[in-house]
Structure formats: C-alpha cells, structure tokens
Amino acid sequence: MGRWAPRLVIATAVLHFGWAFAQPNAWMDIVRDGVVGTVVDTEADGYWPREASVWFMAAGVTPLALGTLTRHIVRITGRVTAQLGWYPLLVGVPTAAMTFPATGS
C-alpha cells in the first residue's frame, strides 16, 4: 500500500481539478470579466458561483501537496506516515461541522 497511497491521493487531486472545470461553474464569466478582481465584490451578480468555482479548484491543492509530499516520504523512508490520514481529518471534520446543516437536509 505504501507506493499506492501517494498515487491515489494525487489522483484524487487531479480528479478534483478536473471536476472543478467539468461541474456547472462560472469560469467563463470569470475569464470574460478579465480574471483579476472578478471574485471580490460580494454584492455583484454571480459572485457566489464564482467564489464556489475558485474555492473548489483551490481546494485541490491540498490533496496534491499531501500526495506529492507523501510520495517523497515513501521514497526516502519506504513507508507512509500517519499524517496522510490525520491532516485531511483535521481539515475535513471541522469544515463539515461548520458547513453542513445539523438536520442533514
């Protein structure tokens, strides 16, 4: 599993980046408006879809960083460190608690 864990995490990041552009998104609006400063004004029409598109893509950086770092560690030590599991939990559990409704609906 040692050599597969980093590959699977990197594959997850690649899928995350791919889905950021494949899902309904606001990338064309962002590009049409010149990219720079297009996700700043919270009162602008289309702000929330733009913000969601940018943050979904940006969130792919975390698994990419974890995967490449783990690949490096596996090459040096021959094993996967526990941090590969703990870091996503430390980010994911509080995020889920803050963003998902308590009712599950």
PDB file of N, CA and C in Angstrom:
ATOM      1  N   MET A   1       0.831  -1.207   0.000  1.00  0.00           N
ATOM      2  CA  MET A   1       0.000   0.000   0.000  1.00  0.00           C
ATOM      3  C   MET A   1       0.864   1.255   0.000  1.00  0.00           C
ATOM      4  N   GLY A   2       2.111   1.137   0.461  1.00  0.00           N
ATOM      5  CA  GLY A   2       2.986   2.296   0.583  1.00  0.00           C
ATOM      6  C   GLY A   2       3.166   3.079  -0.696  1.00  0.00           C
ATOM      7  N   ARG A   3       3.330   2.383  -1.813  1.00  0.00           N
ATOM      8  CA  ARG A   3       3.527   3.106  -3.070  1.00  0.00           C
ATOM      9  C   ARG A   3       2.212   3.561  -3.678  1.00  0.00           C
ATOM     10  N   TRP A   4       1.114   2.916  -3.312  1.00  0.00           N
ATOM     11  CA  TRP A   4      -0.175   3.269  -3.897  1.00  0.00           C
ATOM     12  C   TRP A   4      -0.836   4.455  -3.215  1.00  0.00           C
ATOM     13  N   ALA A   5      -0.617   4.646  -1.931  1.00  0.00           N
ATOM     14  CA  ALA A   5      -1.272   5.739  -1.203  1.00  0.00           C
ATOM     15  C   ALA A   5      -0.985   7.101  -1.830  1.00  0.00           C
ATOM     16  N   PRO A   6       0.270   7.458  -2.102  1.00  0.00           N
ATOM     17  CA  PRO A   6       0.512   8.763  -2.722  1.00  0.00           C
ATOM     18  C   PRO A   6      -0.131   8.873  -4.104  1.00  0.00           C
ATOM     19  N   ARG A   7      -0.095   7.801  -4.861  1.00  0.00           N
ATOM     20  CA  ARG A   7      -0.698   7.822  -6.200  1.00  0.00           C
ATOM     21  C   ARG A   7      -2.200   8.064  -6.121  1.00  0.00           C
ATOM     22  N   LEU A   8      -2.849   7.417  -5.163  1.00  0.00           N
ATOM     23  CA  LEU A   8      -4.292   7.596  -5.015  1.00  0.00           C
ATOM     24  C   LEU A   8      -4.642   9.012  -4.566  1.00  0.00           C
ATOM     25  N   VAL A   9      -3.833   9.577  -3.686  1.00  0.00           N
ATOM     26  CA  VAL A   9      -4.087  10.951  -3.228  1.00  0.00           C
ATOM     27  C   VAL A   9      -3.859  11.938  -4.373  1.00  0.00           C
ATOM     28  N   ILE A  10      -2.806  11.739  -5.145  1.00  0.00           N
ATOM     29  CA  ILE A  10      -2.546  12.604  -6.300  1.00  0.00           C
ATOM     30  C   ILE A  10      -3.666  12.450  -7.328  1.00  0.00           C
ATOM     31  N   ALA A  11      -4.134  11.230  -7.547  1.00  0.00           N
ATOM     32  CA  ALA A  11      -5.251  11.009  -8.474  1.00  0.00           C
ATOM     33  C   ALA A  11      -6.507  11.728  -7.986  1.00  0.00           C
ATOM     34  N   THR A  12      -6.726  11.729  -6.675  1.00  0.00           N
ATOM     35  CA  THR A  12      -7.860  12.463  -6.110  1.00  0.00           C
ATOM     36  C   THR A  12      -7.740  13.950  -6.411  1.00  0.00           C
ATOM     37  N   ALA A  13      -6.541  14.495  -6.285  1.00  0.00           N
ATOM     38  CA  ALA A  13      -6.319  15.914  -6.588  1.00  0.00           C
ATOM     39  C   ALA A  13      -6.586  16.198  -8.060  1.00  0.00           C
ATOM     40  N   VAL A  14      -6.103  15.339  -8.934  1.00  0.00           N
ATOM     41  CA  VAL A  14      -6.319  15.533 -10.374  1.00  0.00           C
ATOM     42  C   VAL A  14      -7.813  15.484 -10.689  1.00  0.00           C
ATOM     43  N   LEU A  15      -8.529  14.535 -10.103  1.00  0.00           N
ATOM     44  CA  LEU A  15      -9.980  14.464 -10.305  1.00  0.00           C
ATOM     45  C   LEU A  15     -10.667  15.711  -9.751  1.00  0.00           C
ATOM     46  N   HIS A  16     -10.180  16.211  -8.626  1.00  0.00           N
ATOM     47  CA  HIS A  16     -10.746  17.427  -8.024  1.00  0.00           C
ATOM     48  C   HIS A  16     -10.583  18.612  -8.976  1.00  0.00           C
ATOM     49  N   PHE A  17      -9.381  18.766  -9.544  1.00  0.00           N
ATOM     50  CA  PHE A  17      -9.152  19.842 -10.515  1.00  0.00           C
ATOM     51  C   PHE A  17     -10.043  19.657 -11.736  1.00  0.00           C
ATOM     52  N   GLY A  18     -10.135  18.438 -12.219  1.00  0.00           N
ATOM     53  CA  GLY A  18     -10.972  18.166 -13.387  1.00  0.00           C
ATOM     54  C   GLY A  18     -12.429  18.485 -13.131  1.00  0.00           C
ATOM     55  N   TRP A  19     -12.928  18.061 -11.969  1.00  0.00           N
ATOM     56  CA  TRP A  19     -14.323  18.319 -11.634  1.00  0.00           C
ATOM     57  C   TRP A  19     -14.580  19.817 -11.428  1.00  0.00           C
ATOM     58  N   ALA A  20     -13.576  20.548 -10.986  1.00  0.00           N
ATOM     59  CA  ALA A  20     -13.725  21.999 -10.812  1.00  0.00           C
ATOM     60  C   ALA A  20     -14.100  22.671 -12.130  1.00  0.00           C
ATOM     61  N   PHE A  21     -13.638  22.107 -13.238  1.00  0.00           N
ATOM     62  CA  PHE A  21     -13.948  22.684 -14.544  1.00  0.00           C
ATOM     63  C   PHE A  21     -15.108  21.984 -15.235  1.00  0.00           C
ATOM     64  N   ALA A  22     -15.416  20.745 -14.859  1.00  0.00           N
ATOM     65  CA  ALA A  22     -16.484  19.990 -15.518  1.00  0.00           C
ATOM     66  C   ALA A  22     -17.860  20.289 -14.929  1.00  0.00           C
ATOM     67  N   GLN A  23     -17.925  20.548 -13.632  1.00  0.00           N
ATOM     68  CA  GLN A  23     -19.210  20.814 -12.990  1.00  0.00           C
ATOM     69  C   GLN A  23     -19.753  22.162 -13.450  1.00  0.00           C
ATOM     70  N   PRO A  24     -21.041  22.419 -13.207  1.00  0.00           N
ATOM     71  CA  PRO A  24     -21.549  23.759 -13.512  1.00  0.00           C
ATOM     72  C   PRO A  24     -20.705  24.782 -12.749  1.00  0.00           C
ATOM     73  N   ASN A  25     -20.175  25.735 -13.483  1.00  0.00           N
ATOM     74  CA  ASN A  25     -19.242  26.671 -12.863  1.00  0.00           C
ATOM     75  C   ASN A  25     -19.348  28.041 -13.514  1.00  0.00           C
ATOM     76  N   ALA A  26     -18.535  28.949 -13.032  1.00  0.00           N
ATOM     77  CA  ALA A  26     -18.565  30.327 -13.519  1.00  0.00           C
ATOM     78  C   ALA A  26     -17.254  30.715 -14.181  1.00  0.00           C
ATOM     79  N   TRP A  27     -16.495  29.744 -14.681  1.00  0.00           N
ATOM     80  CA  TRP A  27     -15.184  30.051 -15.261  1.00  0.00           C
ATOM     81  C   TRP A  27     -15.278  30.972 -16.467  1.00  0.00           C
ATOM     82  N   MET A  28     -16.266  30.773 -17.315  1.00  0.00           N
ATOM     83  CA  MET A  28     -16.392  31.645 -18.495  1.00  0.00           C
ATOM     84  C   MET A  28     -16.690  33.084 -18.068  1.00  0.00           C
ATOM     85  N   ASP A  29     -17.518  33.249 -17.039  1.00  0.00           N
ATOM     86  CA  ASP A  29     -17.803  34.595 -16.527  1.00  0.00           C
ATOM     87  C   ASP A  29     -16.541  35.232 -15.955  1.00  0.00           C
ATOM     88  N   ILE A  30     -15.756  34.452 -15.244  1.00  0.00           N
ATOM     89  CA  ILE A  30     -14.514  34.957 -14.658  1.00  0.00           C
ATOM     90  C   ILE A  30     -13.551  35.388 -15.758  1.00  0.00           C
ATOM     91  N   VAL A  31     -13.388  34.550 -16.774  1.00  0.00           N
ATOM     92  CA  VAL A  31     -12.482  34.870 -17.886  1.00  0.00           C
ATOM     93  C   VAL A  31     -13.002  36.072 -18.671  1.00  0.00           C
ATOM     94  N   ARG A  32     -14.310  36.088 -18.931  1.00  0.00           N
ATOM     95  CA  ARG A  32     -14.898  37.191 -19.700  1.00  0.00           C
ATOM     96  C   ARG A  32     -14.678  38.537 -19.001  1.00  0.00           C
ATOM     97  N   ASP A  33     -14.694  38.534 -17.672  1.00  0.00           N
ATOM     98  CA  ASP A  33     -14.517  39.778 -16.920  1.00  0.00           C
ATOM     99  C   ASP A  33     -13.059  40.094 -16.605  1.00  0.00           C
ATOM    100  N   GLY A  34     -12.127  39.321 -17.158  1.00  0.00           N
ATOM    101  CA  GLY A  34     -10.714  39.655 -17.038  1.00  0.00           C
ATOM    102  C   GLY A  34      -9.949  38.980 -15.914  1.00  0.00           C
ATOM    103  N   VAL A  35     -10.517  38.003 -15.253  1.00  0.00           N
ATOM    104  CA  VAL A  35      -9.899  37.185 -14.204  1.00  0.00           C
ATOM    105  C   VAL A  35      -9.561  37.985 -12.939  1.00  0.00           C
ATOM    106  N   VAL A  36      -8.691  38.982 -13.035  1.00  0.00           N
ATOM    107  CA  VAL A  36      -8.220  39.716 -11.854  1.00  0.00           C
ATOM    108  C   VAL A  36      -9.371  40.513 -11.232  1.00  0.00           C
ATOM    109  N   GLY A  37      -9.601  40.292  -9.961  1.00  0.00           N
ATOM    110  CA  GLY A  37     -10.614  41.034  -9.225  1.00  0.00           C
ATOM    111  C   GLY A  37     -12.045  40.626  -9.523  1.00  0.00           C
ATOM    112  N   THR A  38     -12.249  39.495 -10.176  1.00  0.00           N
ATOM    113  CA  THR A  38     -13.607  39.105 -10.559  1.00  0.00           C
ATOM    114  C   THR A  38     -14.348  38.343  -9.465  1.00  0.00           C
ATOM    115  N   VAL A  39     -13.679  38.046  -8.356  1.00  0.00           N
ATOM    116  CA  VAL A  39     -14.328  37.345  -7.248  1.00  0.00           C
ATOM    117  C   VAL A  39     -14.087  38.146  -5.967  1.00  0.00           C
ATOM    118  N   VAL A  40     -14.359  39.447  -6.048  1.00  0.00           N
ATOM    119  CA  VAL A  40     -14.092  40.330  -4.916  1.00  0.00           C
ATOM    120  C   VAL A  40     -15.376  40.937  -4.362  1.00  0.00           C
ATOM    121  N   ASP A  41     -16.225  41.443  -5.231  1.00  0.00           N
ATOM    122  CA  ASP A  41     -17.432  42.160  -4.823  1.00  0.00           C
ATOM    123  C   ASP A  41     -18.542  41.176  -4.468  1.00  0.00           C
ATOM    124  N   THR A  42     -18.835  41.048  -3.170  1.00  0.00           N
ATOM    125  CA  THR A  42     -19.857  40.091  -2.733  1.00  0.00           C
ATOM    126  C   THR A  42     -21.261  40.493  -3.161  1.00  0.00           C
ATOM    127  N   GLU A  43     -21.448  41.728  -3.557  1.00  0.00           N
ATOM    128  CA  GLU A  43     -22.765  42.199  -3.996  1.00  0.00           C
ATOM    129  C   GLU A  43     -22.982  42.020  -5.496  1.00  0.00           C
ATOM    130  N   ALA A  44     -21.947  41.655  -6.229  1.00  0.00           N
ATOM    131  CA  ALA A  44     -22.054  41.520  -7.689  1.00  0.00           C
ATOM    132  C   ALA A  44     -22.892  40.303  -8.063  1.00  0.00           C
ATOM    133  N   ASP A  45     -23.596  40.421  -9.201  1.00  0.00           N
ATOM    134  CA  ASP A  45     -24.344  39.279  -9.722  1.00  0.00           C
ATOM    135  C   ASP A  45     -23.373  38.149 -10.031  1.00  0.00           C
ATOM    136  N   GLY A  46     -23.724  36.950  -9.631  1.00  0.00           N
ATOM    137  CA  GLY A  46     -22.892  35.794  -9.916  1.00  0.00           C
ATOM    138  C   GLY A  46     -21.697  35.629  -9.004  1.00  0.00           C
ATOM    139  N   TYR A  47     -21.643  36.380  -7.912  1.00  0.00           N
ATOM    140  CA  TYR A  47     -20.494  36.273  -7.001  1.00  0.00           C
ATOM    141  C   TYR A  47     -20.359  34.869  -6.415  1.00  0.00           C
ATOM    142  N   TRP A  48     -21.446  34.319  -5.903  1.00  0.00           N
ATOM    143  CA  TRP A  48     -21.371  33.029  -5.208  1.00  0.00           C
ATOM    144  C   TRP A  48     -20.969  31.883  -6.126  1.00  0.00           C
ATOM    145  N   PRO A  49     -21.499  31.777  -7.344  1.00  0.00           N
ATOM    146  CA  PRO A  49     -20.995  30.719  -8.235  1.00  0.00           C
ATOM    147  C   PRO A  49     -19.515  30.907  -8.570  1.00  0.00           C
ATOM    148  N   ARG A  50     -19.082  32.142  -8.709  1.00  0.00           N
ATOM    149  CA  ARG A  50     -17.664  32.404  -8.988  1.00  0.00           C
ATOM    150  C   ARG A  50     -16.800  31.977  -7.804  1.00  0.00           C
ATOM    151  N   GLU A  51     -17.219  32.367  -6.619  1.00  0.00           N
ATOM    152  CA  GLU A  51     -16.449  32.007  -5.433  1.00  0.00           C
ATOM    153  C   GLU A  51     -16.384  30.487  -5.273  1.00  0.00           C
ATOM    154  N   ALA A  52     -17.504  29.812  -5.482  1.00  0.00           N
ATOM    155  CA  ALA A  52     -17.526  28.353  -5.364  1.00  0.00           C
ATOM    156  C   ALA A  52     -16.591  27.710  -6.380  1.00  0.00           C
ATOM    157  N   SER A  53     -16.577  28.218  -7.602  1.00  0.00           N
ATOM    158  CA  SER A  53     -15.695  27.664  -8.638  1.00  0.00           C
ATOM    159  C   SER A  53     -14.234  27.815  -8.247  1.00  0.00           C
ATOM    160  N   VAL A  54     -13.864  28.998  -7.790  1.00  0.00           N
ATOM    161  CA  VAL A  54     -12.467  29.259  -7.427  1.00  0.00           C
ATOM    162  C   VAL A  54     -12.050  28.416  -6.224  1.00  0.00           C
ATOM    163  N   TRP A  55     -12.883  28.377  -5.189  1.00  0.00           N
ATOM    164  CA  TRP A  55     -12.506  27.630  -3.993  1.00  0.00           C
ATOM    165  C   TRP A  55     -12.484  26.132  -4.230  1.00  0.00           C
ATOM    166  N   PHE A  56     -13.379  25.633  -5.080  1.00  0.00           N
ATOM    167  CA  PHE A  56     -13.355  24.199  -5.370  1.00  0.00           C
ATOM    168  C   PHE A  56     -12.056  23.830  -6.068  1.00  0.00           C
ATOM    169  N   MET A  57     -11.637  24.657  -7.026  1.00  0.00           N
ATOM    170  CA  MET A  57     -10.376  24.386  -7.711  1.00  0.00           C
ATOM    171  C   MET A  57      -9.201  24.531  -6.736  1.00  0.00           C
ATOM    172  N   ALA A  58      -9.209  25.584  -5.930  1.00  0.00           N
ATOM    173  CA  ALA A  58      -8.111  25.823  -4.990  1.00  0.00           C
ATOM    174  C   ALA A  58      -8.007  24.705  -3.951  1.00  0.00           C
ATOM    175  N   ALA A  59      -9.124  24.118  -3.587  1.00  0.00           N
ATOM    176  CA  ALA A  59      -9.103  23.040  -2.596  1.00  0.00           C
ATOM    177  C   ALA A  59      -8.411  21.787  -3.117  1.00  0.00           C
ATOM    178  N   GLY A  60      -8.211  21.679  -4.402  1.00  0.00           N
ATOM    179  CA  GLY A  60      -7.473  20.549  -4.960  1.00  0.00           C
ATOM    180  C   GLY A  60      -5.987  20.613  -4.663  1.00  0.00           C
ATOM    181  N   VAL A  61      -5.500  21.778  -4.283  1.00  0.00           N
ATOM    182  CA  VAL A  61      -4.075  21.937  -3.982  1.00  0.00           C
ATOM    183  C   VAL A  61      -3.691  21.133  -2.736  1.00  0.00           C
ATOM    184  N   THR A  62      -4.576  21.044  -1.757  1.00  0.00           N
ATOM    185  CA  THR A  62      -4.262  20.315  -0.527  1.00  0.00           C
ATOM    186  C   THR A  62      -3.971  18.836  -0.790  1.00  0.00           C
ATOM    187  N   PRO A  63      -4.862  18.102  -1.476  1.00  0.00           N
ATOM    188  CA  PRO A  63      -4.504  16.702  -1.734  1.00  0.00           C
ATOM    189  C   PRO A  63      -3.296  16.561  -2.665  1.00  0.00           C
ATOM    190  N   LEU A  64      -3.103  17.500  -3.574  1.00  0.00           N
ATOM    191  CA  LEU A  64      -1.922  17.433  -4.435  1.00  0.00           C
ATOM    192  C   LEU A  64      -0.650  17.581  -3.597  1.00  0.00           C
ATOM    193  N   ALA A  65      -0.648  18.537  -2.676  1.00  0.00           N
ATOM    194  CA  ALA A  65       0.515  18.736  -1.803  1.00  0.00           C
ATOM    195  C   ALA A  65       0.743  17.520  -0.907  1.00  0.00           C
ATOM    196  N   LEU A  66      -0.330  16.997  -0.318  1.00  0.00           N
ATOM    197  CA  LEU A  66      -0.188  15.815   0.533  1.00  0.00           C
ATOM    198  C   LEU A  66       0.312  14.610  -0.258  1.00  0.00           C
ATOM    199  N   GLY A  67      -0.208  14.433  -1.453  1.00  0.00           N
ATOM    200  CA  GLY A  67       0.199  13.296  -2.276  1.00  0.00           C
ATOM    201  C   GLY A  67       1.649  13.364  -2.705  1.00  0.00           C
ATOM    202  N   THR A  68       2.084  14.533  -3.162  1.00  0.00           N
ATOM    203  CA  THR A  68       3.474  14.649  -3.608  1.00  0.00           C
ATOM    204  C   THR A  68       4.443  14.585  -2.427  1.00  0.00           C
ATOM    205  N   LEU A  69       4.068  15.174  -1.301  1.00  0.00           N
ATOM    206  CA  LEU A  69       4.910  15.083  -0.105  1.00  0.00           C
ATOM    207  C   LEU A  69       5.000  13.635   0.382  1.00  0.00           C
ATOM    208  N   THR A  70       3.882  12.943   0.377  1.00  0.00           N
ATOM    209  CA  THR A  70       3.880  11.539   0.797  1.00  0.00           C
ATOM    210  C   THR A  70       4.705  10.683  -0.152  1.00  0.00           C
ATOM    211  N   ARG A  71       4.617  10.959  -1.449  1.00  0.00           N
ATOM    212  CA  ARG A  71       5.430  10.215  -2.418  1.00  0.00           C
ATOM    213  C   ARG A  71       6.920  10.385  -2.097  1.00  0.00           C
ATOM    214  N   HIS A  72       7.303  11.609  -1.768  1.00  0.00           N
ATOM    215  CA  HIS A  72       8.696  11.886  -1.406  1.00  0.00           C
ATOM    216  C   HIS A  72       9.088  11.128  -0.129  1.00  0.00           C
ATOM    217  N   ILE A  73       8.218  11.153   0.863  1.00  0.00           N
ATOM    218  CA  ILE A  73       8.498  10.467   2.130  1.00  0.00           C
ATOM    219  C   ILE A  73       8.608   8.959   1.920  1.00  0.00           C
ATOM    220  N   VAL A  74       7.731   8.399   1.081  1.00  0.00           N
ATOM    221  CA  VAL A  74       7.787   6.961   0.807  1.00  0.00           C
ATOM    222  C   VAL A  74       9.101   6.599   0.117  1.00  0.00           C
ATOM    223  N   ARG A  75       9.553   7.451  -0.787  1.00  0.00           N
ATOM    224  CA  ARG A  75      10.833   7.188  -1.459  1.00  0.00           C
ATOM    225  C   ARG A  75      11.995   7.175  -0.465  1.00  0.00           C
ATOM    226  N   ILE A  76      11.938   8.061   0.527  1.00  0.00           N
ATOM    227  CA  ILE A  76      13.035   8.171   1.493  1.00  0.00           C
ATOM    228  C   ILE A  76      12.946   7.104   2.585  1.00  0.00           C
ATOM    229  N   THR A  77      11.755   6.928   3.162  1.00  0.00           N
ATOM    230  CA  THR A  77      11.616   6.042   4.322  1.00  0.00           C
ATOM    231  C   THR A  77      11.057   4.668   3.986  1.00  0.00           C
ATOM    232  N   GLY A  78      10.374   4.561   2.860  1.00  0.00           N
ATOM    233  CA  GLY A  78       9.759   3.290   2.495  1.00  0.00           C
ATOM    234  C   GLY A  78       8.400   3.048   3.114  1.00  0.00           C
ATOM    235  N   ARG A  79       7.859   4.051   3.808  1.00  0.00           N
ATOM    236  CA  ARG A  79       6.536   3.871   4.417  1.00  0.00           C
ATOM    237  C   ARG A  79       5.738   5.169   4.377  1.00  0.00           C
ATOM    238  N   VAL A  80       4.437   5.017   4.513  1.00  0.00           N
ATOM    239  CA  VAL A  80       3.527   6.162   4.542  1.00  0.00           C
ATOM    240  C   VAL A  80       3.407   6.635   5.984  1.00  0.00           C
ATOM    241  N   THR A  81       3.453   7.944   6.185  1.00  0.00           N
ATOM    242  CA  THR A  81       3.318   8.487   7.537  1.00  0.00           C
ATOM    243  C   THR A  81       1.849   8.630   7.914  1.00  0.00           C
ATOM    244  N   ALA A  82       1.587   8.669   9.205  1.00  0.00           N
ATOM    245  CA  ALA A  82       0.219   8.800   9.705  1.00  0.00           C
ATOM    246  C   ALA A  82      -0.411  10.131   9.316  1.00  0.00           C
ATOM    247  N   GLN A  83       0.415  11.138   9.069  1.00  0.00           N
ATOM    248  CA  GLN A  83      -0.114  12.456   8.718  1.00  0.00           C
ATOM    249  C   GLN A  83      -0.983  12.415   7.470  1.00  0.00           C
ATOM    250  N   LEU A  84      -0.720  11.482   6.576  1.00  0.00           N
ATOM    251  CA  LEU A  84      -1.529  11.384   5.363  1.00  0.00           C
ATOM    252  C   LEU A  84      -3.001  11.179   5.702  1.00  0.00           C
ATOM    253  N   GLY A  85      -3.286  10.523   6.791  1.00  0.00           N
ATOM    254  CA  GLY A  85      -4.665  10.341   7.225  1.00  0.00           C
ATOM    255  C   GLY A  85      -5.152  11.423   8.167  1.00  0.00           C
ATOM    256  N   TRP A  86      -4.266  11.898   9.036  1.00  0.00           N
ATOM    257  CA  TRP A  86      -4.678  12.867  10.047  1.00  0.00           C
ATOM    258  C   TRP A  86      -4.949  14.255   9.479  1.00  0.00           C
ATOM    259  N   TYR A  87      -4.139  14.727   8.555  1.00  0.00           N
ATOM    260  CA  TYR A  87      -4.335  16.079   8.022  1.00  0.00           C
ATOM    261  C   TYR A  87      -5.693  16.255   7.347  1.00  0.00           C
ATOM    262  N   PRO A  88      -6.104  15.346   6.468  1.00  0.00           N
ATOM    263  CA  PRO A  88      -7.443  15.517   5.884  1.00  0.00           C
ATOM    264  C   PRO A  88      -8.554  15.485   6.935  1.00  0.00           C
ATOM    265  N   LEU A  89      -8.389  14.665   7.969  1.00  0.00           N
ATOM    266  CA  LEU A  89      -9.383  14.652   9.041  1.00  0.00           C
ATOM    267  C   LEU A  89      -9.409  15.976   9.793  1.00  0.00           C
ATOM    268  N   LEU A  90      -8.228  16.534  10.069  1.00  0.00           N
ATOM    269  CA  LEU A  90      -8.160  17.808  10.789  1.00  0.00           C
ATOM    270  C   LEU A  90      -8.786  18.951  10.000  1.00  0.00           C
ATOM    271  N   VAL A  91      -8.765  18.858   8.695  1.00  0.00           N
ATOM    272  CA  VAL A  91      -9.393  19.871   7.851  1.00  0.00           C
ATOM    273  C   VAL A  91     -10.859  19.529   7.602  1.00  0.00           C
ATOM    274  N   GLY A  92     -11.139  18.285   7.299  1.00  0.00           N
ATOM    275  CA  GLY A  92     -12.470  17.876   6.871  1.00  0.00           C
ATOM    276  C   GLY A  92     -13.536  17.873   7.943  1.00  0.00           C
ATOM    277  N   VAL A  93     -13.211  17.377   9.128  1.00  0.00           N
ATOM    278  CA  VAL A  93     -14.222  17.279  10.178  1.00  0.00           C
ATOM    279  C   VAL A  93     -14.723  18.660  10.618  1.00  0.00           C
ATOM    280  N   PRO A  94     -13.845  19.617  10.950  1.00  0.00           N
ATOM    281  CA  PRO A  94     -14.361  20.944  11.313  1.00  0.00           C
ATOM    282  C   PRO A  94     -15.091  21.633  10.154  1.00  0.00           C
ATOM    283  N   THR A  95     -14.588  21.450   8.943  1.00  0.00           N
ATOM    284  CA  THR A  95     -15.248  22.061   7.790  1.00  0.00           C
ATOM    285  C   THR A  95     -16.654  21.502   7.628  1.00  0.00           C
ATOM    286  N   ALA A  96     -16.802  20.195   7.739  1.00  0.00           N
ATOM    287  CA  ALA A  96     -18.124  19.579   7.633  1.00  0.00           C
ATOM    288  C   ALA A  96     -19.037  20.062   8.756  1.00  0.00           C
ATOM    289  N   ALA A  97     -18.506  20.174   9.960  1.00  0.00           N
ATOM    290  CA  ALA A  97     -19.311  20.630  11.089  1.00  0.00           C
ATOM    291  C   ALA A  97     -19.796  22.065  10.897  1.00  0.00           C
ATOM    292  N   MET A  98     -18.979  22.893  10.254  1.00  0.00           N
ATOM    293  CA  MET A  98     -19.352  24.297  10.053  1.00  0.00           C
ATOM    294  C   MET A  98     -20.281  24.501   8.868  1.00  0.00           C
ATOM    295  N   THR A  99     -20.166  23.672   7.845  1.00  0.00           N
ATOM    296  CA  THR A  99     -20.868  23.973   6.600  1.00  0.00           C
ATOM    297  C   THR A  99     -22.102  23.136   6.331  1.00  0.00           C
ATOM    298  N   PHE A 100     -22.246  21.975   6.946  1.00  0.00           N
ATOM    299  CA  PHE A 100     -23.415  21.142   6.682  1.00  0.00           C
ATOM    300  C   PHE A 100     -24.460  21.361   7.758  1.00  0.00           C
ATOM    301  N   PRO A 101     -25.735  21.383   7.363  1.00  0.00           N
ATOM    302  CA  PRO A 101     -26.793  21.613   8.354  1.00  0.00           C
ATOM    303  C   PRO A 101     -26.902  20.434   9.329  1.00  0.00           C
ATOM    304  N   ALA A 102     -27.297  20.743  10.544  1.00  0.00           N
ATOM    305  CA  ALA A 102     -27.411  19.719  11.583  1.00  0.00           C
ATOM    306  C   ALA A 102     -28.497  18.700  11.256  1.00  0.00           C
ATOM    307  N   THR A 103     -29.502  19.093  10.481  1.00  0.00           N
ATOM    308  CA  THR A 103     -30.609  18.194  10.169  1.00  0.00           C
ATOM    309  C   THR A 103     -30.250  17.183   9.102  1.00  0.00           C
ATOM    310  N   GLY A 104     -29.169  17.432   8.375  1.00  0.00           N
ATOM    311  CA  GLY A 104     -28.786  16.535   7.295  1.00  0.00           C
ATOM    312  C   GLY A 104     -29.536  16.805   6.011  1.00  0.00           C
ATOM    313  N   SER A 105     -30.340  17.854   5.987  1.00  0.00           N
ATOM    314  CA  SER A 105     -31.097  18.156   4.761  1.00  0.00           C
ATOM    315  C   SER A 105     -30.412  19.199   3.926  1.00  0.00           C
TER     316      SER A 105
END
